[in-house]
Coordinates of C-alpha atoms in Angstrom, one line a residue:
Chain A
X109 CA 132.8 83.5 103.7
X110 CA 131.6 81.9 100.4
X111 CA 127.8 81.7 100.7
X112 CA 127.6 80.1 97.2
X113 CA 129.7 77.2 99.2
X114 CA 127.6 73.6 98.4
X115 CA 124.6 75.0 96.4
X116 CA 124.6 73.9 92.8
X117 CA 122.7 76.6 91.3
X118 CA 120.5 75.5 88.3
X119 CA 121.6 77.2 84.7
X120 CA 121.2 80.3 84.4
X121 CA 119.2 80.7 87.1
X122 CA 117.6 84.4 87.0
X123 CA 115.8 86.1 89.8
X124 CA 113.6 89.2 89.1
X125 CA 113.4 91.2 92.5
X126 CA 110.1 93.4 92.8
X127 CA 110.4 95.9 95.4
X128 CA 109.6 99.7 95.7
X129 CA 112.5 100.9 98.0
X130 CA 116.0 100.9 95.9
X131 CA 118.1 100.8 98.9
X132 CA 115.9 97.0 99.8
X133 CA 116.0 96.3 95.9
X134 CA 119.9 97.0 95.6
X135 CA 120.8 94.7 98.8
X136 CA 118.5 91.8 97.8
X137 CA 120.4 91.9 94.2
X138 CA 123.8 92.2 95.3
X139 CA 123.5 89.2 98.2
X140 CA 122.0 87.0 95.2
X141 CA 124.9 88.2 92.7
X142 CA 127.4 87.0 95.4
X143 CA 125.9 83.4 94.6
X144 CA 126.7 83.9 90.9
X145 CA 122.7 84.4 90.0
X146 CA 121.2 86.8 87.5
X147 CA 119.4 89.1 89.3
X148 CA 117.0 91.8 87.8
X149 CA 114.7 94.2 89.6
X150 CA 111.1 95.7 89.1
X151 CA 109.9 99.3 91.3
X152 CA 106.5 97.2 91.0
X153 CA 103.7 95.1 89.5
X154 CA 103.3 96.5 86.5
X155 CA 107.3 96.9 85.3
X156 CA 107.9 93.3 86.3
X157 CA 104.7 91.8 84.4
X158 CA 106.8 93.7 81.4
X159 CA 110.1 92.6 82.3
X160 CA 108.7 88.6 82.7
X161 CA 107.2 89.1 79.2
X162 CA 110.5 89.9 77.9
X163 CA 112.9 86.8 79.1
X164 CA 113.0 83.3 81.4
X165 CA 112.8 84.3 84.8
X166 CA 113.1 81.1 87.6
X167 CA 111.7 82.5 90.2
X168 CA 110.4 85.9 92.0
X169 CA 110.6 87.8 95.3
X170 CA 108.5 90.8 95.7
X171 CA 107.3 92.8 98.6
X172 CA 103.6 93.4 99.1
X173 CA 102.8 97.4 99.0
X174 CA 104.2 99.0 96.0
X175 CA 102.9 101.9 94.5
X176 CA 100.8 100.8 90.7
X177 CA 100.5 97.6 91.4
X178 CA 101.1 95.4 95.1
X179 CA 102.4 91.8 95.3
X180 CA 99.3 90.4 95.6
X181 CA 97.7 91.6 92.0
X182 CA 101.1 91.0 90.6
X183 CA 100.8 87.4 92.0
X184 CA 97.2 86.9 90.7
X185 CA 98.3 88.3 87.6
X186 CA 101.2 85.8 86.9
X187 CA 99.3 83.2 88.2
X188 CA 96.8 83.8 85.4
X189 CA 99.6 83.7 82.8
X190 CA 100.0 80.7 80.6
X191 CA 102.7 77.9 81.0
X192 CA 105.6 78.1 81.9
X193 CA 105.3 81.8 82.9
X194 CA 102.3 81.4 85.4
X195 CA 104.2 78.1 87.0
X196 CA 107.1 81.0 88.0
X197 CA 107.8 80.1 91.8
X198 CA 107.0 83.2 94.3
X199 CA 108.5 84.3 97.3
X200 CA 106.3 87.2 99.0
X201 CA 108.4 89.1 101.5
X202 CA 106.7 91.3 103.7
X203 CA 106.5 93.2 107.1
X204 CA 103.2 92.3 107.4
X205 CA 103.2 89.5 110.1
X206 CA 99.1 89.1 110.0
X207 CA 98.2 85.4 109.5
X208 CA 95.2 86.7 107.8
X209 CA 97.7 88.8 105.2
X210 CA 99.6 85.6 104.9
X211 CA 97.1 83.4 104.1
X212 CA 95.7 86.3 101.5
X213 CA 99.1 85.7 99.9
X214 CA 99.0 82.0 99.2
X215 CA 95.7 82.2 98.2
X216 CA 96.6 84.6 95.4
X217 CA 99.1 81.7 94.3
X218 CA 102.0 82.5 96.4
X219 CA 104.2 79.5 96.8
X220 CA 106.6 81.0 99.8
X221 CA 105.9 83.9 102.7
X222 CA 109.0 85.2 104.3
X223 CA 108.2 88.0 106.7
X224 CA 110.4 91.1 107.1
X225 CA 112.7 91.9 108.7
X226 CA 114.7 88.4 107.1
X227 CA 117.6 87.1 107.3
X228 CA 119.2 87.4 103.4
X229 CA 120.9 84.0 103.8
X230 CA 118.0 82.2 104.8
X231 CA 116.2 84.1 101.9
X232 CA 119.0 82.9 99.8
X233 CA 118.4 79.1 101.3
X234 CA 114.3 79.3 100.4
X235 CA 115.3 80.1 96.7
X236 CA 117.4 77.5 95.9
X237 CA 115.4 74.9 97.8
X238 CA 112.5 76.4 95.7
X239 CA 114.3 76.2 92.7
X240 CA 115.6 72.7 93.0
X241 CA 111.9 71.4 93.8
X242 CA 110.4 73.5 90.7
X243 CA 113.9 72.0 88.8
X244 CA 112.4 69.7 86.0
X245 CA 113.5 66.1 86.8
X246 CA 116.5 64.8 84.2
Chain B
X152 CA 113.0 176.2 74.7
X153 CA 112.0 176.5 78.5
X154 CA 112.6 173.0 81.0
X155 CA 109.6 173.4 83.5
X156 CA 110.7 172.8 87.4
X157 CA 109.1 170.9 90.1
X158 CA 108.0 173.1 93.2
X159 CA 110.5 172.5 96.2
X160 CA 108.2 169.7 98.2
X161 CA 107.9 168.1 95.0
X162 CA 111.3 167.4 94.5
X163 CA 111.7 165.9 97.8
X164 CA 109.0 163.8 97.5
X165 CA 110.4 162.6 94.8
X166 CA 113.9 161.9 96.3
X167 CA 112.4 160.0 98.8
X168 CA 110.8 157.5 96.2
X169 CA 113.7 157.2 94.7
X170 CA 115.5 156.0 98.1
X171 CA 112.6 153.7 98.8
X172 CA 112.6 152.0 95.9
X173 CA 116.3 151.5 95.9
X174 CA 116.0 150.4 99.8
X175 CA 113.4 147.9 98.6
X176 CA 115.4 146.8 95.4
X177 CA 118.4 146.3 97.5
X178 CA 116.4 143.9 100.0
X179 CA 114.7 141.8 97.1
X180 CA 118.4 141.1 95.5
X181 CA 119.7 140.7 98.8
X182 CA 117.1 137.9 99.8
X183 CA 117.2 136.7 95.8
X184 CA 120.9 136.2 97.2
X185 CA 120.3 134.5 100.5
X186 CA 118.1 132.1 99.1
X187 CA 120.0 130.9 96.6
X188 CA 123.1 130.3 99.3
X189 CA 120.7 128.4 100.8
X190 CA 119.3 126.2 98.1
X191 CA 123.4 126.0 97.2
X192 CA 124.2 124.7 100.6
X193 CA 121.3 122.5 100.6
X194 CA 121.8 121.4 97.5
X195 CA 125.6 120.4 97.9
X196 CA 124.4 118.2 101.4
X197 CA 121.9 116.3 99.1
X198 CA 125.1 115.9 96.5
X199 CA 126.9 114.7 99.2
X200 CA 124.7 112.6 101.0
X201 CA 123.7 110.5 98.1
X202 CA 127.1 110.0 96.8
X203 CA 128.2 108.8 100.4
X204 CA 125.1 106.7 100.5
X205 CA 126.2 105.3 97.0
X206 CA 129.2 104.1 97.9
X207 CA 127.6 102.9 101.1
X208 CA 125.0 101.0 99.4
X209 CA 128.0 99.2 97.3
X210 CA 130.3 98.4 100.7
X211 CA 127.2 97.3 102.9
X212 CA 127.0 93.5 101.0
X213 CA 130.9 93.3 101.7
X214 CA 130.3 94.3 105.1
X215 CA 127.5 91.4 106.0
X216 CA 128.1 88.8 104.0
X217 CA 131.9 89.1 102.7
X218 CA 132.5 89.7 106.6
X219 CA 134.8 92.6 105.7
X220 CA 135.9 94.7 108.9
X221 CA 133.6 98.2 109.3
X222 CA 137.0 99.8 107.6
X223 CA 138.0 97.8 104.9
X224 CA 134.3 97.8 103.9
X225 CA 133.5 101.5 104.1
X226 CA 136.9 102.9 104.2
X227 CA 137.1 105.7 106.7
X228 CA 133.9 107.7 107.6
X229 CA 134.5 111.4 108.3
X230 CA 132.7 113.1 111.5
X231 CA 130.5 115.2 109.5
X232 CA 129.0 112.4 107.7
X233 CA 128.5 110.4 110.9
X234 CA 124.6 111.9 110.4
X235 CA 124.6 110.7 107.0
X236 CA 124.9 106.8 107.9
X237 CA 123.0 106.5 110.5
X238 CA 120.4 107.6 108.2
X239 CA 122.2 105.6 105.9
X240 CA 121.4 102.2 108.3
X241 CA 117.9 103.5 109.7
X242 CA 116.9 102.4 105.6
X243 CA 117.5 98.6 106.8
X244 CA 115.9 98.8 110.1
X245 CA 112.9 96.9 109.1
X246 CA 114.2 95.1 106.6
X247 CA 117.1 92.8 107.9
X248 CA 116.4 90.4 110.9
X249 CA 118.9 88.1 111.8
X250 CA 122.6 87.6 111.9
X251 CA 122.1 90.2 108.9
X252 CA 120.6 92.8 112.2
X253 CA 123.6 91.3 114.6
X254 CA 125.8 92.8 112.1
X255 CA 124.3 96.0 111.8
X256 CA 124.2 96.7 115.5
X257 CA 127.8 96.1 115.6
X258 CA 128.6 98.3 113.1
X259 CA 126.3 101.0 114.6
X260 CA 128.0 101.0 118.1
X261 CA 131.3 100.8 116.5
X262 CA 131.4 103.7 114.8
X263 CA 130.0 105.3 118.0
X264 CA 126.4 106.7 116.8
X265 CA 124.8 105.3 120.4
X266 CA 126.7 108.2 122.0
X267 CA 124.1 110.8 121.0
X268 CA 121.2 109.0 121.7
X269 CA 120.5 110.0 125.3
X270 CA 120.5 114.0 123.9
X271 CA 118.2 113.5 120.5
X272 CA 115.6 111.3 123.2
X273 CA 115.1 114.9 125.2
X274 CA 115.5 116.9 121.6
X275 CA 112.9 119.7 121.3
X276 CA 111.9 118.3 118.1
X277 CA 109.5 115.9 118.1
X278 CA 110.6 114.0 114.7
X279 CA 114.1 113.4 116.1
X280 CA 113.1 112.2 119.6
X281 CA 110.5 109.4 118.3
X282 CA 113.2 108.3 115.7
X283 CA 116.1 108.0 118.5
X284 CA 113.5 106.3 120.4
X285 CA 112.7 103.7 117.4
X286 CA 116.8 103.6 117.1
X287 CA 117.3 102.4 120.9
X288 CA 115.3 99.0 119.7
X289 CA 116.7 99.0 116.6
X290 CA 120.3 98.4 118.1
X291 CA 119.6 97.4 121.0
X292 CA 120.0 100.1 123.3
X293 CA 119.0 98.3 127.0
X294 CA 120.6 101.0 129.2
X295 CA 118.3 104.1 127.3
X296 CA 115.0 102.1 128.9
X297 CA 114.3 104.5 131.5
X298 CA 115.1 107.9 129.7
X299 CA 112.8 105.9 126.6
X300 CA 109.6 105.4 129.5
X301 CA 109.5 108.9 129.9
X302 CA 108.5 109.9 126.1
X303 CA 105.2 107.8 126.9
X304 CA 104.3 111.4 128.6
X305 CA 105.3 112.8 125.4
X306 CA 102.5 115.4 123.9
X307 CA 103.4 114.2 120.6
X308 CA 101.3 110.8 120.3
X309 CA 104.1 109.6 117.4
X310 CA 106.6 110.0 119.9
X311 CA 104.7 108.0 122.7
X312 CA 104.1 105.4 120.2
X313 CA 107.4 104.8 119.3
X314 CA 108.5 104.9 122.9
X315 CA 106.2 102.2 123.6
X316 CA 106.6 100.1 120.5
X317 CA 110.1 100.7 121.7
X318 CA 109.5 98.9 125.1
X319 CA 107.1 96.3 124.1
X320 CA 109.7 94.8 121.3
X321 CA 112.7 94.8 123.7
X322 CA 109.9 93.0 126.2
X323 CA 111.1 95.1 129.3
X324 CA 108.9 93.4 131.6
X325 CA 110.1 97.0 134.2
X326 CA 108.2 99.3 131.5
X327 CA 105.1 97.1 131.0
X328 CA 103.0 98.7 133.4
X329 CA 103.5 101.9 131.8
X330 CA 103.5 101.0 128.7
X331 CA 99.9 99.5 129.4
X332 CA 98.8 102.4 131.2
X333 CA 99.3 104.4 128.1
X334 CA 97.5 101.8 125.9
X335 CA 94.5 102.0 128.2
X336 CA 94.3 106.1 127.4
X337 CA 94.4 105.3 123.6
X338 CA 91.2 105.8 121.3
X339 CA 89.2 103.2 120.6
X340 CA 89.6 103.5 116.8
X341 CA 93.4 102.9 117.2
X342 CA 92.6 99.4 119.1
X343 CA 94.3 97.2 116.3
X344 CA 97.7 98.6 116.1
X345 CA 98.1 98.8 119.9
X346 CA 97.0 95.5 120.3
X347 CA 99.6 94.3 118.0
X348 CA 102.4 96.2 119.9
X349 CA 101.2 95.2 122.9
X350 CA 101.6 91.3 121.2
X351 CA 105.4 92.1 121.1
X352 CA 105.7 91.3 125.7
X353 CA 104.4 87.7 125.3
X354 CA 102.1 86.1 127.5
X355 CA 104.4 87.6 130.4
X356 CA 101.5 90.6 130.1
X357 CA 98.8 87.9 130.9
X358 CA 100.0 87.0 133.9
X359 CA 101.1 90.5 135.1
X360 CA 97.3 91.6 134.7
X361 CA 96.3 88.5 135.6
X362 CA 98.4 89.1 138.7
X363 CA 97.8 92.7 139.9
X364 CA 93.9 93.9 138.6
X365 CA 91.1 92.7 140.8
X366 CA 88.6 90.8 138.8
X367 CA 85.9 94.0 139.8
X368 CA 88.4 96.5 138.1
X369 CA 87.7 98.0 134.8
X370 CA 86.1 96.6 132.1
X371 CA 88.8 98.0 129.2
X372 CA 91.8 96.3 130.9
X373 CA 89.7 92.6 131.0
X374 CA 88.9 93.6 127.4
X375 CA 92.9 94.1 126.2
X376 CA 93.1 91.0 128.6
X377 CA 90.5 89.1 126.3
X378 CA 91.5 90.2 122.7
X379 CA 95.3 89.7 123.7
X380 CA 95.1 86.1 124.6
X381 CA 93.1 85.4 121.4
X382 CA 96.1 87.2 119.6
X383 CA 99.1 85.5 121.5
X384 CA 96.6 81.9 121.3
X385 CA 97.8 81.5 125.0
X386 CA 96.1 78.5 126.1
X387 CA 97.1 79.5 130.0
X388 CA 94.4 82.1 129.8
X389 CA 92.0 80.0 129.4
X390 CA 90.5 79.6 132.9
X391 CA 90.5 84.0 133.4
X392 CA 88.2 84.2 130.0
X393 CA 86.1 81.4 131.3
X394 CA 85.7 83.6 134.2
X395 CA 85.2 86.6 132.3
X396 CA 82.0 85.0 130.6
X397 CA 80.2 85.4 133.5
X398 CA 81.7 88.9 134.5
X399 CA 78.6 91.5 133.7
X400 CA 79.3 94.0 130.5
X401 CA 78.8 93.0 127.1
X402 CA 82.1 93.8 125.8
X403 CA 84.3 92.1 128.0
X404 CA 82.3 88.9 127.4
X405 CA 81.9 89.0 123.4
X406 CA 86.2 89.6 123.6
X407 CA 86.3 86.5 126.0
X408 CA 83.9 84.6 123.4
X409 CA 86.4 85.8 120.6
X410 CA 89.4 84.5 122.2
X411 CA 88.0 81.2 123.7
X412 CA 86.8 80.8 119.5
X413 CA 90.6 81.7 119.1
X414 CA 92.5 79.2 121.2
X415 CA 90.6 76.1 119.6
X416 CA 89.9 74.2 122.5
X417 CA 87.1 72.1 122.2
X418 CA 86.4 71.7 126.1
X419 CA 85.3 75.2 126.4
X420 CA 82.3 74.6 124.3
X421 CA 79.6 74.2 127.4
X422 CA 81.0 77.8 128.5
X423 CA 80.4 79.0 125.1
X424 CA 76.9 77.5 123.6
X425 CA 74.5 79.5 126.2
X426 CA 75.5 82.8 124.4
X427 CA 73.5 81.6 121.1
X428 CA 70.2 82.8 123.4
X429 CA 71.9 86.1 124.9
X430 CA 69.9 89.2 124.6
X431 CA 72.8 91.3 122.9
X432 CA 73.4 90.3 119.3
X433 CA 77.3 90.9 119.8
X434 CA 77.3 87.8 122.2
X435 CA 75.2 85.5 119.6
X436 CA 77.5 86.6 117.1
X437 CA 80.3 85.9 118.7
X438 CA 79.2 82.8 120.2
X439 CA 78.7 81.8 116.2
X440 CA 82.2 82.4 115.2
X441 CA 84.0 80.8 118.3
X442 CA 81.7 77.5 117.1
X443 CA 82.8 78.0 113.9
X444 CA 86.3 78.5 114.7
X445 CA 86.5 75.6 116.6
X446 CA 85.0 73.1 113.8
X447 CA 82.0 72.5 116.6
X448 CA 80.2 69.8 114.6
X449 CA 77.9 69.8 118.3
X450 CA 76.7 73.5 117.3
X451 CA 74.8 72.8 114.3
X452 CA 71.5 73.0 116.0
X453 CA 72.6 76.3 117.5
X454 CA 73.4 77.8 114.3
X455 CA 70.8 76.8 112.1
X456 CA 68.8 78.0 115.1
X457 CA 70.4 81.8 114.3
X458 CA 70.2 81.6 110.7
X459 CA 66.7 83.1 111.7
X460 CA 67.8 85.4 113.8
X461 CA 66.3 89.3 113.5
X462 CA 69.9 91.0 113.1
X463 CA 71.6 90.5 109.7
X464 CA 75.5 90.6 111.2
X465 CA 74.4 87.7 113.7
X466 CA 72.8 85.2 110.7
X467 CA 75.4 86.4 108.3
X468 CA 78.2 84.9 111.2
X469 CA 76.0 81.8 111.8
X470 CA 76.3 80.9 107.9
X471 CA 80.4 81.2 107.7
X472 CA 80.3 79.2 110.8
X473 CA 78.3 76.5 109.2
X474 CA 80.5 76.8 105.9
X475 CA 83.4 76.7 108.3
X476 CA 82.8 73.0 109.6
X477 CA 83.4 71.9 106.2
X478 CA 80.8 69.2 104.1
X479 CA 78.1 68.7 107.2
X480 CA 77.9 72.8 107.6
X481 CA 77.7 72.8 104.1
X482 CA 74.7 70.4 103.3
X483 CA 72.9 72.1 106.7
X484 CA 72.8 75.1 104.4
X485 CA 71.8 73.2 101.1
X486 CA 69.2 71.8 103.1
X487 CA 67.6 75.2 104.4
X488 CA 68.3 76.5 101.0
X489 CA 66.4 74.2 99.3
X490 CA 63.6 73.9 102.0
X491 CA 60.5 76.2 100.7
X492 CA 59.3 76.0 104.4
X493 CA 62.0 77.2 105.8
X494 CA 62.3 80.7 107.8
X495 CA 62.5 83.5 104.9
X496 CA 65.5 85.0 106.8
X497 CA 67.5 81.4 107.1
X498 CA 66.8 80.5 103.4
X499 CA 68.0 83.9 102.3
X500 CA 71.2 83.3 104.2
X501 CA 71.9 80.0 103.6
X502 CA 71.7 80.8 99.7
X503 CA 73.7 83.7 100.2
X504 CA 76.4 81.4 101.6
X505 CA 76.6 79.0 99.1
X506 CA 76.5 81.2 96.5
X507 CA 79.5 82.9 98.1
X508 CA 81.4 79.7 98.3
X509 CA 83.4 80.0 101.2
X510 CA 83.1 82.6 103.7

C-alpha cells in the first residue's frame, strides 16, 4: 500500500522528529521517509533548538519527557524564536492523556496534541493537513 | 661458606604456605577465568540481540505499513531469538495504537510468543510475571483473565498493579469487583494513578457500585464513587452524588462537590450553594471551585462572601472562581481591590488574583 497515494507534499518538506527513545525515533522517521519527506531527528530540547538553528524545518513532532530539555520548554523556546523559525507548526505526542497536560501544551504554543499510543498514518494525515494550512498561499 | 638450615617444623610450616598460597592463586585465576566466560557469553547475547533488533528495527516499517507478510519482512526468526523479539515488540507497546497495534498483535500470535504466557504469569520472578501480565493486554490475551486476577494477590505491589491495569484496560466487567477490591486496600498517597486505571472500565463501574454497595457502606468506596464520576464526567451519576451531599463525612461530600463542579450542570447549583456556610473549610472550598467550574454567574455573592474567609486555601479557591466567570468575576475583584473598606483578608486576595492574571 502506497501511503504517499493523493497527498501532494509541499517542497521539500522536512520534518525534525524530537524524541528520547531511538527505537520511537527510528519508526516515526522511516513511516515519514515512505512519504518521500526529509525527516531528521533530535534525543531532545536542546539538540533540536541546534539542529532548527542550522536549516528550514516545516514542522515538528516531539514527545513531552525527554531528558535536558522536555517538549514543553522546547515548545516555549521556539515559540520565542523570531519569524519564520518560531511560526514552526508543532505536533506534541505524548502518553500523557491528562486534559490538564494537554491544555499545558497548547498553552506553551503547541498547535497539535496527539496522544500516544497513535496511529502513524493518522500522525502522517495531521502533518500534511498542518502543513498545507501553514502552506503560504500562491 | 656454611648454608644455615631451617629446624624440621619450620620447614613444614613453610611447605604448607607454599600449598596455600598456590591453592589460593589457583582459585583467583580460576574465578579471573569464570568471570570473564561470563562477561564473554554475556557479552556475545548483547552483540546478538542488538544486531537482531537492528535488522528488526529496519523490517518493522515494511511489516505495518508496506504490508509485507511476518516472513518476507523479517526473514525467518530462529527459536533462540524468539526472547529477543518479543522484547523486540514490548518497545512499541505504548507507542502504536491503532491498525499500527492490530498489526502488531498479529504478528505476536503468529510467531507463537502467546504460548508461554500462562508459565511466565506463575514465574517465581516477580519482573517477568508483572511484564507477561502487561503483555496479555498488550495483545490481547482474553482467555489469560482468570490466571491474570490471581496476581492481584501478588506480594509484589508492581505485579498487582499491572494485573489490574491489565483488567481495567481490557474492561473485564468479570474482574471488576476484584480489581476494585484491591484499589480500596491501596494507600492514600497513590489515589491518582489508581483512579486513572480504574477510568479505563467506563461508567459500567458506576453502576456496578451503584448497584451492589448500600448507601450506609463505607465511606472510601462512595469516595472512588465520587472522584470517578468527576473523572469519566458521567452525567448518569448525577442523582447518587446529589445523594451523597447529604451522606454524613466530610470527605465523601467535598469528592461529591468536586464531581458535581466537574459535570457542568447548572441545575445542581441549589444542591451545591449551602456548602459556602459549612463548618469544614474542605466543603467551602470545594463548594468555591464547583461554582467556579460551572461559570455560576448566581455565586458571586457567595464568593465575595469567602474572599473573607479565616483559612487561606478556601479565599485563595473563592478568587480563581471569581477569575473563572470571566469579565463580571473579574471587576468583582477590581472592585474589592480597590475598595479601602473592604475586609483586609478579601482585598489581599482579590489583588493577589489580579495580579496573577488568571488562576
Amino acid at each position: 500500500m502506497n501511503h504517499a497515494v493523493g497527498r501532494l507534499w509541499p517542497e521539500k518538506t522536512s520534518i525534525l522528529v524530537v524524541e528520547d527513545s531511538a527505537a520511537t525515533a527510528h519508526l516515526f522517521s522511516a513511516r515519514l521517509k515512505m512519504e518521500g519527506i526529509d525527516v531528521l531527528t533530535a534525543r531532545n530540547g536542546i539538540e533540536a533548538l541546534e539542529i532548527l538553528r542550522q536549516g528550514p524545518i516545516s514542522l515538528i513532532v516531539t514527545d513531552l519527557m525527554m531528558p535536558g530539555m522536555d517538549g514543553y520548554r522546547l515548545v516555549r523556546e521556539i515559540r520565542q524564536l523570531a519569524p519564520p523559525l518560531g511560526m514552526i507548526p508543532v505536533i506534541v505526542v505524548s502518553s500523557n492523556q491528562r486534559e490538564s497536560e494537554q491544555l499545558k501544551c497548547f498553552e506553551a504554543g503547541a498547535d497539535e496534541y496527539m496522544t500516544k499510543p497513535i496511529s502513524l498514518p493518522l500522525l502522517v494525515e495531521r502533518i500534511y493537513r498542518l502543513l498545507r494550512r501553514s502552506a503560504p498561499t500562491p | 661458606m656454611r648454608i644455615p638450615t631451617l629446624p624440621i617444623e619450620h620447614s613444614a610450616l613453610l611447605k604448607m604456605l607454599l600449598w596455600a598460597t598456590l591453592a589460593v592463586g589457583a582459585l583467583v585465576v580460576a574465578l579471573i577465568l569464570t568471570s570473564a566466560l561470563i562477561q564473554a557469553w554475556s557479552d556475545r547475547i548483547n552483540r546478538r540481540r542488538i544486531a537482531c533488533f537492528k535488522a528488526w528495527e529496519e523490517a518493522l516499517p515494511e511489516y505495518l505499513y508496506q504490508m509485507k507478510p511476518l516472513e518476507e519482512a523479517f526473514g525467518t526468526i530462529s527459536a533462540r531469538d524468539l526472547a529477543f523479539f518479543r522484547a523486540f515488540l514490548l518497545r512499541y507497546r505504548s507507542t502504536l495504537g491503532g491498525e499500527d497495534r492490530r498489526r502488531l498483535r498479529a504478528l505476536y500470535h503468529g510467531l507463537g510468543l502467546d504460548a508461554g504466557l500462562p508459565l511466565r504469569l506463575r514465574h517465581s520472578k516477580a519482573v517477568v510475571r508483572a511484564q507477561a501480565a502487561l503483555e496479555v493486554e498488550t495483545y490481547d490475551c482474553r482467555d489469560l483473565l482468570g490466571p491474570v486476577a490471581g496476581l492481584l494477590e501478588d506480594g509484589k505491589p508492581f505485579v498487582a498493579f499491572s494485573a489490574a491495569r491489565t483488567l481495567a484496560r481490557l474492561q473485564s466487567s468479570a474482574h471488576m469487583p476484584g480489581v476494585f477490591a484491591w484499589a480500596l486496600r491501596q494507600e492514600d498517597y497513590q489515589q491518582d494513578r489508581i483512579l486513572e486505571l480504574l477510568e479505563d472500565f467506563g461508567p459500567e463501574l458506576l453502576r456496578w457500585i451503584e448497584s451492589t454497595t448500600p448507601a450506609e457502606n463505607d465511606a472510601a468506596i462512595w469516595r472512588f464513587y465520587a472522584l470517578l464520576a468527576a473523572g469519566l464526567r458521567d452525567d448518569m451519576a448525577l442523582p447518587t452524588l446529589i445523594r451523597l451531599l447529604g451522606r454524613p463525612g466530610i470527605e465523601v461530600q467535598a469528592a461529591a462537590l468536586r464531581a458535581l463542579g466537574a459535570l457542568g450542570d447548572l441545575s445542581v447549583w441549589e444542591h451545591i450553594r449551602p456548602f459556602f456556610a459549612a463548618e469544614a473549610p474542605p466543603l467551602r472550598l470545594h463548594a468555591a471551585r464547583a461554582a467556579g467550574n460551572l461559570g455560576q454567574l448566581l455565586a458571586m455573592d457567595e464568593l465575595v462572601a469567602i474572599l473573607e474567609d479565616p483559612v487561606y486555601e478556601v479565599r485563595r479557591e473563592a478568587g480563581i472562581a471569581l477569575t473563572s466567570l470571566g469579565n463580571p468575576g473579574l471587576e468583582v475583584l477590581r472592585w474589592v481591590a480597590a475598595d479601602l473598606n473592604a475586609d483586609r483578608f478579601a482585598r489581599d486576595m482579590a489583588m493577589e488574583r489580579l495580579e496573577w492574571g488568571r488562576p
